[in-house]
Short mmCIF file of C-alpha atoms and ligand atoms in Angstrom, two decimals:
data_model
loop_
_atom_site.label_atom_id
_atom_site.label_comp_id
_atom_site.label_asym_id
_atom_site.label_seq_id
_atom_site.Cartn_x
_atom_site.Cartn_y
_atom_site.Cartn_z
CA UNK A 1 10.05 10.06 17.33
CA UNK A 2 10.98 7.92 14.31
CA UNK A 3 8.29 8.14 11.65
CA UNK A 4 8.12 5.80 8.64
CA UNK A 5 6.05 6.08 5.48
CA UNK A 6 4.42 3.10 3.75
CA UNK A 7 3.39 4.63 0.41
CA UNK A 8 1.22 3.19 -2.32
CA UNK A 9 -2.04 3.22 -4.25
CA UNK A 10 -3.79 0.61 -2.08
CA UNK A 11 -6.48 -0.02 -4.71
CA UNK A 12 -7.36 -2.04 -2.68
CA UNK A 13 -5.19 -2.88 0.35
CA UNK A 14 -4.14 -6.58 0.31
CA UNK A 15 -2.89 -8.91 3.03
CA UNK A 16 0.57 -8.32 1.56
CA UNK A 17 0.31 -4.59 2.25
CA UNK A 18 -1.08 -5.23 5.71
CA UNK A 19 1.81 -7.54 6.55
CA UNK A 20 4.32 -4.82 5.61
CA UNK A 21 2.42 -2.13 7.56
CA UNK A 22 2.22 -4.34 10.67
CA UNK A 23 5.91 -5.23 10.58
CA UNK A 24 6.86 -1.58 9.99
CA UNK A 25 4.72 -0.53 12.96
CA UNK A 26 6.85 -2.77 15.17
CA UNK A 27 10.06 -1.06 14.11
CA UNK A 28 9.07 2.63 14.13
CA UNK A 29 7.30 4.88 16.61
CA UNK A 30 4.74 5.96 14.05
CA UNK A 31 3.78 4.79 10.56
CA UNK A 32 1.99 6.92 8.02
CA UNK A 33 0.29 4.93 5.30
CA UNK A 34 0.62 7.43 2.46
CA UNK A 35 -2.03 6.96 -0.24
CA UNK A 36 -1.14 8.59 -3.53
CA UNK A 37 -3.81 10.97 -4.89
CA UNK A 38 -2.57 11.06 -8.46
CA UNK A 39 -1.37 7.59 -9.47
CA UNK A 40 0.27 7.14 -12.88
CA UNK A 41 -1.89 4.09 -13.33
CA UNK A 42 -5.15 4.03 -15.23
CA UNK A 43 -8.59 4.33 -13.69
CA UNK A 44 -8.83 3.36 -10.02
CA UNK A 45 -11.40 0.81 -8.85
CA UNK A 46 -11.99 2.44 -5.45
CA UNK A 47 -12.20 6.13 -4.63
CA UNK A 48 -9.61 7.65 -2.30
CA UNK A 49 -12.17 7.79 0.48
CA UNK A 50 -13.05 4.10 0.02
CA UNK A 51 -9.40 3.15 0.09
CA UNK A 52 -8.87 5.23 3.22
CA UNK A 53 -11.89 3.61 4.93
CA UNK A 54 -10.62 0.11 4.16
CA UNK A 55 -7.10 0.96 5.32
CA UNK A 56 -8.40 2.57 8.53
CA UNK A 57 -10.48 -0.52 9.28
CA UNK A 58 -7.74 -3.09 8.66
CA UNK A 59 -5.12 -1.13 10.61
CA UNK A 60 -7.48 -0.26 13.47
CA UNK A 61 -5.61 -2.63 15.81
CA UNK A 62 -2.35 -0.69 15.26
CA UNK A 63 -2.40 2.44 17.46
CA UNK A 64 0.73 3.93 15.89
CA UNK A 65 -0.54 3.85 12.31
CA UNK A 66 -2.34 6.67 10.53
CA UNK A 67 -3.63 7.04 6.96
CA UNK A 68 -2.97 10.15 4.88
CA UNK A 69 -3.18 11.18 1.24
CA UNK A 70 -0.39 12.78 -0.71
CA UNK A 71 0.18 14.20 -4.14
CA UNK A 72 3.32 15.24 -5.92
CA UNK A 73 6.65 13.91 -4.76
CA UNK A 74 6.71 11.39 -1.94
CA UNK A 75 9.89 12.96 -0.54
CA UNK A 76 8.14 16.34 -0.16
CA UNK A 77 5.40 14.66 1.83
CA UNK A 78 8.05 12.82 3.87
CA UNK A 79 9.89 16.05 4.63
CA UNK A 80 6.67 17.88 5.58
CA UNK A 81 5.80 15.09 8.03
CA UNK A 82 9.27 14.64 9.48
CA UNK A 83 9.50 11.05 8.24
CA UNK A 84 12.86 9.37 8.75
CA UNK A 85 12.30 6.52 6.30
CA UNK A 86 10.25 5.08 3.50
CA UNK A 87 9.43 1.39 3.90
CA UNK A 88 8.52 -0.89 0.98
CA UNK A 89 7.86 -4.60 0.60
CA UNK A 90 9.90 -6.55 -1.91
CA UNK A 91 7.94 -9.49 -3.34
CA UNK A 92 10.35 -10.84 -5.92
CA UNK A 93 13.45 -9.93 -7.91
CA UNK A 94 11.13 -8.38 -10.50
CA UNK A 95 10.27 -5.63 -7.99
CA UNK A 96 13.89 -4.89 -7.30
CA UNK A 97 15.03 -2.90 -10.38
CA UNK A 98 12.30 -0.28 -10.16
CA UNK A 99 12.26 -0.12 -6.37
CA UNK A 100 16.04 0.38 -6.25
CA UNK A 101 15.79 3.14 -8.83
CA UNK A 102 13.06 4.92 -6.85
CA UNK A 103 14.93 4.48 -3.57
CA UNK A 104 18.08 5.98 -5.08
CA UNK A 105 16.16 8.86 -6.66
CA UNK A 106 14.39 9.62 -3.38
CA UNK A 107 17.69 9.46 -1.52
CA UNK A 108 19.29 11.86 -4.00
CA UNK A 109 16.36 14.27 -3.83
CA UNK A 110 15.99 14.38 -0.08
CA UNK A 111 18.48 12.24 1.82
CA UNK A 112 15.58 10.02 2.99
CA UNK A 113 16.43 6.33 3.00
CA UNK A 114 14.18 3.51 1.84
CA UNK A 115 14.08 0.31 3.87
CA UNK A 116 12.97 -2.90 2.17
CA UNK A 117 11.13 -5.68 3.96
CA UNK A 118 10.95 -9.07 2.27
CA UNK A 119 7.36 -10.04 1.71
CA UNK A 120 6.08 -13.08 3.60
CA UNK A 121 6.33 -15.91 1.00
CA UNK A 122 2.62 -16.70 1.11
CA UNK A 123 1.96 -13.16 -0.17
CA UNK A 124 4.78 -12.92 -2.71
CA UNK A 125 2.52 -13.23 -5.77
CA UNK A 126 -0.07 -10.75 -4.51
CA UNK A 127 -0.80 -7.42 -6.10
CA UNK A 128 -3.81 -5.13 -6.01
CA UNK A 129 -4.16 -5.34 -9.80
CA UNK A 130 -4.32 -9.15 -9.81
CA UNK A 131 -6.77 -9.13 -6.90
CA UNK A 132 -8.99 -6.70 -8.82
CA UNK A 133 -8.89 -8.93 -11.89
CA UNK A 134 -9.64 -12.13 -10.00
CA UNK A 135 -12.50 -10.49 -8.09
CA UNK A 136 -13.87 -8.97 -11.30
CA UNK A 137 -14.38 -12.42 -12.77
CA UNK A 138 -15.82 -13.90 -9.57
CA UNK A 139 -12.69 -15.64 -8.27
CA UNK A 140 -12.21 -16.21 -4.55
CA UNK A 141 -9.86 -13.60 -3.07
CA UNK A 142 -10.58 -14.43 0.58
CA UNK A 143 -7.02 -15.58 1.25
CA UNK A 144 -5.57 -12.44 -0.36
CA UNK A 145 -7.42 -9.50 1.21
CA UNK A 146 -8.98 -8.70 4.58
CA UNK A 147 -12.71 -9.54 4.91
CA UNK A 148 -13.82 -5.91 4.58
CA UNK A 149 -12.01 -5.63 1.25
CA UNK A 150 -13.45 -8.93 0.04
CA UNK A 151 -16.95 -7.63 0.80
CA UNK A 152 -16.35 -4.35 -0.97
CA UNK A 153 -14.96 -6.15 -4.02
CA UNK A 154 -17.94 -8.48 -4.10
CA UNK A 155 -20.35 -5.56 -3.94
CA UNK A 156 -18.37 -3.57 -6.52
CA UNK A 157 -18.55 -6.43 -8.96
CA UNK A 158 -22.00 -7.48 -7.79
CA UNK A 159 -21.06 -11.13 -7.46
CA UNK A 160 -22.14 -11.92 -3.91
CA UNK A 161 -19.66 -13.39 -1.43
CA UNK A 162 -18.74 -17.09 -1.62
CA UNK A 163 -19.38 -18.95 1.66
O1 PNS B 1 1.22 1.02 -4.94
P1 PNS B 1 2.04 1.65 -6.01
O2 PNS B 1 1.15 2.23 -7.08
O3 PNS B 1 3.08 0.73 -6.56
O4 PNS B 1 2.84 2.88 -5.33
C1 PNS B 1 3.78 3.64 -6.07
C2 PNS B 1 4.18 4.91 -5.30
C3 PNS B 1 2.95 5.72 -4.93
C4 PNS B 1 4.89 4.50 -4.03
C5 PNS B 1 5.14 5.72 -6.21
O5 PNS B 1 4.54 5.85 -7.47
C6 PNS B 1 5.45 7.10 -5.67
O6 PNS B 1 6.16 7.22 -4.70
N1 PNS B 1 4.87 8.12 -6.33
C7 PNS B 1 5.01 9.51 -5.88
C8 PNS B 1 5.69 10.37 -6.94
C9 PNS B 1 7.18 10.41 -6.71
O7 PNS B 1 7.67 10.75 -5.66
N2 PNS B 1 7.89 10.03 -7.78
C10 PNS B 1 9.32 9.93 -7.74
C11 PNS B 1 9.72 8.55 -7.26
S1 PNS B 1 11.37 8.28 -7.55
#
């Protein structure tokens, strides 16, 4: 069985993430969405459990997708779960330098290859951090995140949900 990992912080999951997870699920027998427990980034908006709940809800239609947490090196998690590949979305050339570096490091450490999927153009500007910022100031993120995430953002920032 070919298992792929889609790793990330998912704080919160966006339609860009979901697009990559769905397309990965069509290419592999099983996909583990691997949510990092100890991100390098500053304070998270959502707890791990909240992020897992949102991911579980938005991937509920994909029977071969599961959600798990990991800490430490991604390649150790990959090895422990028998994953054959890491799959990442590439939004723009600005993603490429760092993603290539990580892919090569992970390959050197473990032999596990990273596969890149080009992001659907309508999502190429999307990131969780921009979504958080727009939502924080009351902007409309309904075309950027699934409805459940939009609701959680609205409640978190106490802004109500635009019709
Ligand atoms: O959504 P993000 O925050 O861009 O995801 C980054 C993530 C979690 C994929 C990356 O930081 C990662 O793989 N971290 C695990 C630690 C690790 O393995 N570091 C070495 C990578 S070369």
